[in-house]
CSV table of C-alpha atoms in Angstrom, one decimal:
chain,number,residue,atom,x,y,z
A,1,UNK,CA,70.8,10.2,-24.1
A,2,UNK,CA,72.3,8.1,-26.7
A,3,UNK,CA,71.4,4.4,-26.3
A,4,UNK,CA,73.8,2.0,-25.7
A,5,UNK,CA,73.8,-2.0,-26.6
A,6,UNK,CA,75.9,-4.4,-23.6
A,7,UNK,CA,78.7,-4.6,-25.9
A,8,UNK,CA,79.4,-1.0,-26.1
A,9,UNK,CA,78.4,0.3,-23.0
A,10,UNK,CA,81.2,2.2,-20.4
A,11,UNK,CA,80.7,-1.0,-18.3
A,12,UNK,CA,81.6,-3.9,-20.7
A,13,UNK,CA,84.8,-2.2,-22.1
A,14,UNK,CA,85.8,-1.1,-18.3
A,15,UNK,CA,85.3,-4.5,-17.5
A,16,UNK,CA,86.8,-5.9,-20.5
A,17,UNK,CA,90.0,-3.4,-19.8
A,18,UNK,CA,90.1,-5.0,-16.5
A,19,UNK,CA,90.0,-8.5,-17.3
A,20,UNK,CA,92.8,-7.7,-20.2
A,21,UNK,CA,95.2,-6.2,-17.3
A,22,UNK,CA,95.1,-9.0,-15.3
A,23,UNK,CA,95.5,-11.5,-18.0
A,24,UNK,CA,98.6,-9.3,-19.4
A,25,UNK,CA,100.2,-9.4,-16.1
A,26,UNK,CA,99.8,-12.8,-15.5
A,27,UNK,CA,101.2,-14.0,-18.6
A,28,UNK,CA,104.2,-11.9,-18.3
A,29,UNK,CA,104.8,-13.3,-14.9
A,30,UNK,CA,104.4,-16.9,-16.4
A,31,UNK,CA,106.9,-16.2,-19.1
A,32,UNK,CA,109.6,-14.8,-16.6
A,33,UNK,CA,109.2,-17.7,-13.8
A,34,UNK,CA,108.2,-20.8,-16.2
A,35,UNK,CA,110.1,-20.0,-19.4
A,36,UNK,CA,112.6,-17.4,-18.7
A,37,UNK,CA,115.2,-20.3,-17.7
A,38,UNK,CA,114.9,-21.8,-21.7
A,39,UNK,CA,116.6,-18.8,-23.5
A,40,UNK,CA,119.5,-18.6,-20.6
A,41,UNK,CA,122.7,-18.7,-20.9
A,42,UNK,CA,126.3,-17.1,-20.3
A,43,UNK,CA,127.2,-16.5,-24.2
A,44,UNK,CA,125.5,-17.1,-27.6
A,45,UNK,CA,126.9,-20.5,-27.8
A,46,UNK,CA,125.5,-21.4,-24.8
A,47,UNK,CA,122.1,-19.8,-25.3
A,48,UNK,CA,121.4,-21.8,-28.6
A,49,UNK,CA,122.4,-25.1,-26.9
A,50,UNK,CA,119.8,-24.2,-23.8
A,51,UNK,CA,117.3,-23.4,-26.5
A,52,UNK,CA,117.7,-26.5,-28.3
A,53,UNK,CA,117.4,-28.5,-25.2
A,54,UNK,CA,114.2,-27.1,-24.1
A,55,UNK,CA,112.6,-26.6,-27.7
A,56,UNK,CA,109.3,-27.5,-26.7
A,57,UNK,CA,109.4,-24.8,-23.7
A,58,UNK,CA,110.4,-22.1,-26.1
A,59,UNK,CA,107.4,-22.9,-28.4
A,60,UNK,CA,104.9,-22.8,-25.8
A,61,UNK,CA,106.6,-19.2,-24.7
A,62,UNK,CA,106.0,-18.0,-28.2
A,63,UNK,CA,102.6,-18.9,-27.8
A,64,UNK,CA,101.9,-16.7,-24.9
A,65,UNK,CA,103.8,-14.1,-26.4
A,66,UNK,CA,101.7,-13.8,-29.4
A,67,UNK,CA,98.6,-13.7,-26.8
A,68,UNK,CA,99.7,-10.7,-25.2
A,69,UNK,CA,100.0,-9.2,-28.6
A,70,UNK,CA,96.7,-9.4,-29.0
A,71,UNK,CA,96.0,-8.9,-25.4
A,72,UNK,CA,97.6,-5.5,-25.7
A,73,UNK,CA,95.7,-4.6,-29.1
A,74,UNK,CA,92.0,-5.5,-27.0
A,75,UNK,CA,93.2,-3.5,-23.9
A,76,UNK,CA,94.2,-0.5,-26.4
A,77,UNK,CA,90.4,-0.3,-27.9
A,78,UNK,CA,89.0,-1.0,-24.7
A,79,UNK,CA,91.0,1.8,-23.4
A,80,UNK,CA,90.4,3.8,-26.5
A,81,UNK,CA,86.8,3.6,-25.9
A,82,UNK,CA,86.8,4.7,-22.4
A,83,UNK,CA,88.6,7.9,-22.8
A,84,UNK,CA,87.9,9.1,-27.0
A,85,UNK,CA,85.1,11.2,-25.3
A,86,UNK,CA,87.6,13.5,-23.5
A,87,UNK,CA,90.3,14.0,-26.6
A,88,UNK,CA,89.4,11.5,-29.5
A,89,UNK,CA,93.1,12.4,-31.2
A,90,UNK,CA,94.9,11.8,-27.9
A,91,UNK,CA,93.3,8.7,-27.1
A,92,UNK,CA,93.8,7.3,-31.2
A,93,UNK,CA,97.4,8.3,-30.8
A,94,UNK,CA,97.5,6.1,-27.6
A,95,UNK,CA,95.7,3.4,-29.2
A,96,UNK,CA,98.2,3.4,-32.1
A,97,UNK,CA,100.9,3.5,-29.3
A,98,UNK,CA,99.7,0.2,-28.1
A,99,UNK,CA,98.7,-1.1,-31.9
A,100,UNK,CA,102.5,-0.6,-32.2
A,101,UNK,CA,103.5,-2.2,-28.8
A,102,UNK,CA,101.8,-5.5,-30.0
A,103,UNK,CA,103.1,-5.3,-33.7
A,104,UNK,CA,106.8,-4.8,-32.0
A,105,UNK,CA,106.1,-8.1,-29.8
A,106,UNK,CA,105.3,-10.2,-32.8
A,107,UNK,CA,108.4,-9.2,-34.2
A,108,UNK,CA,109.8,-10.6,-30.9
A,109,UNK,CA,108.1,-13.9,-31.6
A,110,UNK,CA,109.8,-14.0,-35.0
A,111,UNK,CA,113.3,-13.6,-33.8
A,112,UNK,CA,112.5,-16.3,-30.7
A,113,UNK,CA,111.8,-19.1,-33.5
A,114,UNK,CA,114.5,-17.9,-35.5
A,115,UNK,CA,117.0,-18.5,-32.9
A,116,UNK,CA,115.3,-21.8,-32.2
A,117,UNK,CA,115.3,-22.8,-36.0
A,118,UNK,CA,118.6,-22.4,-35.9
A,119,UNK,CA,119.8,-23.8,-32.5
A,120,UNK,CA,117.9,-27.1,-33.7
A,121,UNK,CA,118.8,-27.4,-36.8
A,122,UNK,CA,120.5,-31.0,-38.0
A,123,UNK,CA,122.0,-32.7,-40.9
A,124,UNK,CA,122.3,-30.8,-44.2
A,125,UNK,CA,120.6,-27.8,-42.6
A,126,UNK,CA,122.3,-27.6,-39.8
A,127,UNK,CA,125.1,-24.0,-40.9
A,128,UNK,CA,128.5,-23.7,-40.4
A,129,UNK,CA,129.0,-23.8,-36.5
A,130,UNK,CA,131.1,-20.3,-36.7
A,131,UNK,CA,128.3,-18.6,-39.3
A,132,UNK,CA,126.0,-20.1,-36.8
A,133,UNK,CA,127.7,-18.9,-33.9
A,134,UNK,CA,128.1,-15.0,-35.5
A,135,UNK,CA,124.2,-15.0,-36.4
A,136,UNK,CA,122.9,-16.5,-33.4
A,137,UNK,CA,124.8,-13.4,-31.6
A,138,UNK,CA,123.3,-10.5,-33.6
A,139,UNK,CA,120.0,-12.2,-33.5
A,140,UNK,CA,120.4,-12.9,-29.7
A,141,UNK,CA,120.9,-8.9,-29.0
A,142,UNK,CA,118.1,-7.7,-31.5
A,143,UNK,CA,116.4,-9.6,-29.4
A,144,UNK,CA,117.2,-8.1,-26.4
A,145,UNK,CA,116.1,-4.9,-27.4
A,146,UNK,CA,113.0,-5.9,-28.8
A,147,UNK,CA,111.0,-6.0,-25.5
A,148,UNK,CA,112.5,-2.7,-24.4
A,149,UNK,CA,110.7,-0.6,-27.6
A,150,UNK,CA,108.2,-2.4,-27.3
A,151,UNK,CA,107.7,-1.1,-24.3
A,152,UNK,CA,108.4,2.3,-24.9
A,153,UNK,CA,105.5,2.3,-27.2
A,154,UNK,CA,103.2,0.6,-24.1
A,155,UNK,CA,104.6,4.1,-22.0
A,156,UNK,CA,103.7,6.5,-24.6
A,157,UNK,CA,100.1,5.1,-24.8
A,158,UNK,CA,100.3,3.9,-21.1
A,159,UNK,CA,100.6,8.0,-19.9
A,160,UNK,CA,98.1,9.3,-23.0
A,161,UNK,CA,95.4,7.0,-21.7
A,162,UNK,CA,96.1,7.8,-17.9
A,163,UNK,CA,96.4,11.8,-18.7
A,164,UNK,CA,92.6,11.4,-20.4
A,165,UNK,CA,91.4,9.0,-16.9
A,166,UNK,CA,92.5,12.0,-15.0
A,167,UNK,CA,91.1,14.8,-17.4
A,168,UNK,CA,88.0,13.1,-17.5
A,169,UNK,CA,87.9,12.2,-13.5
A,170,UNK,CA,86.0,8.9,-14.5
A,171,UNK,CA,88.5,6.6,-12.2
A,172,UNK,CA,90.0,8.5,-8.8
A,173,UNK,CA,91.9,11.2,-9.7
A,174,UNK,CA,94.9,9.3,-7.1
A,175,UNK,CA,95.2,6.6,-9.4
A,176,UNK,CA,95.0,8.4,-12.0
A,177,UNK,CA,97.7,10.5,-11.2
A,178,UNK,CA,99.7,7.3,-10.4
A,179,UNK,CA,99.3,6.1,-13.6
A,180,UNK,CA,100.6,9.3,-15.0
A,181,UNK,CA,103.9,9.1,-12.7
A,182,UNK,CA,104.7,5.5,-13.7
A,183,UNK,CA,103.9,6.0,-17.2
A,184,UNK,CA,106.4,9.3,-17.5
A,185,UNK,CA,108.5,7.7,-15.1
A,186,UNK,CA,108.9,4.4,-17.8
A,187,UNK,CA,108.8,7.1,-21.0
A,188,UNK,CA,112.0,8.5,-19.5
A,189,UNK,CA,114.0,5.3,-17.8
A,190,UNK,CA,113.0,3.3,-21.2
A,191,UNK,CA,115.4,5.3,-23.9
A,192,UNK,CA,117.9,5.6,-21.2
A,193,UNK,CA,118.3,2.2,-21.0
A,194,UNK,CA,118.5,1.8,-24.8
A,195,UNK,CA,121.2,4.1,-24.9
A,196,UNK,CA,123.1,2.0,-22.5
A,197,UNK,CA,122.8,4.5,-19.5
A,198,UNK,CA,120.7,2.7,-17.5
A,199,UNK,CA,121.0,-1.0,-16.5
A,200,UNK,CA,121.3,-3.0,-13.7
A,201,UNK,CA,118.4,-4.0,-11.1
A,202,UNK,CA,117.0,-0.4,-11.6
A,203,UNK,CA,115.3,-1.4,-15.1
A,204,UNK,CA,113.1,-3.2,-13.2
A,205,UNK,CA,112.3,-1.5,-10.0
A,206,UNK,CA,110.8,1.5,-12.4
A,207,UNK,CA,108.1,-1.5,-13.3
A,208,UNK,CA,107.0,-1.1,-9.6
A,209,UNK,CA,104.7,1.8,-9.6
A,210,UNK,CA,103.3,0.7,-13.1
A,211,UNK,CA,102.5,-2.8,-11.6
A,212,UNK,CA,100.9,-1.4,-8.6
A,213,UNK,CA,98.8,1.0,-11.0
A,214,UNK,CA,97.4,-1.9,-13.4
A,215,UNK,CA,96.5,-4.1,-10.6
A,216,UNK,CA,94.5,-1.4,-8.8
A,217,UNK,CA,93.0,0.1,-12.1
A,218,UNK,CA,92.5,-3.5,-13.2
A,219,UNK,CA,90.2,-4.4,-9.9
A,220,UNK,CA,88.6,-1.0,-10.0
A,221,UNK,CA,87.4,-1.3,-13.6
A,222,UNK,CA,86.1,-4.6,-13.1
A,223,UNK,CA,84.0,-4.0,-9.9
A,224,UNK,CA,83.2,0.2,-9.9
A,225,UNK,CA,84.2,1.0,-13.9
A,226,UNK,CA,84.5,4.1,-15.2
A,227,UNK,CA,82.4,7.6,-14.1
A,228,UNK,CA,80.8,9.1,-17.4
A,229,UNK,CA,77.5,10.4,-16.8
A,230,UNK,CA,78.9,14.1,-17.7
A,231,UNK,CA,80.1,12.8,-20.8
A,232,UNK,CA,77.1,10.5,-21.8
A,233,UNK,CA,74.6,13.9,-20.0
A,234,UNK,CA,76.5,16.0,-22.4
A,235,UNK,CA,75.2,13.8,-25.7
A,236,UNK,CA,71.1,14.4,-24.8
């Protein structure tokens, strides 16, 4: 059997995939209840203004965003190294799925200080308040779709990874399959609500079964880990 060091055994990157769930969904949660309120507003104008009046709380929002980036790029390697065993081209494709869920969510943090270089902006700098208004707009709604690719590229890898747990049977083969059904079920609601065909409260009751999933998977990981004695037997 090949040997394996702590640092790249099953254990440390299922535990490491854990940790990196819960961390991911806690941040998220922070972003929504803490700093949701500083980008709000009825219209572009008003946006800006809400922006500019809670400067500081935007900042610290791009902060945690950027952490989640690279949140999501640990929990793709851990993930790839859990399941590259079963299908290494599968779980790369899912890894570069998430590679490009991250890289998407910096581009998010771009945008957000944008807006908030130009909602603060004074003096001499400060543009034309019509100019201003017309780009803080377009901005404002690339924006908005920002998060939604991004996490379109999350499903993609999201059901690759849970279609490998399942093939390999290395975490129950229930939640498993739940991770496959929320992860097909957000690959399909995702560019429907890009397209405008789906909105309303039901973009985010589709989050429910993938929310369950990650919290589950996340405490499993952490305390049981991942079943691969076939795999590592099979090496000998």
């Amino acid at each position: 059997m090949t040997n394996r060091t702590a640092a790249t055994s099953p254990k440390f990157y299922a535990r490491l995939a854990g940790v990196m769930f819960l961390l991911y969904i806690a941040i998220g949660v922070t972003q929504m209840t803490v700093f949701g309120g500083a980008t709000a507003g009825e219209n572009p104008a008003a946006k800006l203004a809400n922006m500019a009046q809670h400067a500081t709380d935007v900042r610290v929002n791009v902060v945690l965003g950027l952490l989640t980036c690279f949140i999501a790029l640990t929990l793709g390697v851990a993930l790839y190294a859990l399941t590259r065993e079963q299908e290494p081209y599968l779980a790369m494709l899912a890894l570069i799925c998430r590679v490009g869920e991250g890289v998407i969510g910096g581009v998010y943090m771009s945008l957000t200080l944008g807006l908030l270089a130009l909602a603060t902006a004074e003096g001499a700098n400060a543009p034309d308040p019509a100019a201003a208004q017309a780009l803080g707009a377009f901005v404002l709604k690339a924006r908005s779709w920002n998060p939604t690719i991004a996490a379109t590229f999350f499903a993609v890898g999201s059901t690759l990874f849970c279609y490998l747990f399942l093939r390999a049977r290395s975490i129950p083969v229930s939640l498993a399959w739940l991770g496959v059904a929320a992860s097909i079920l957000l690959v399909v609601a995702l560019p429907l609500q890009l397209a405008g065909i789906l909105h309303g409260s039901v973009t985010y009751f589709v989050w429910i079964p993938m929310a369950v999933f990650e919290v589950v998977l996340a405490v499993w990981l952490i305390i049981k880990g991942v079943a691969l004695q076939e795999i590592d037997a099979g090496r000998e």
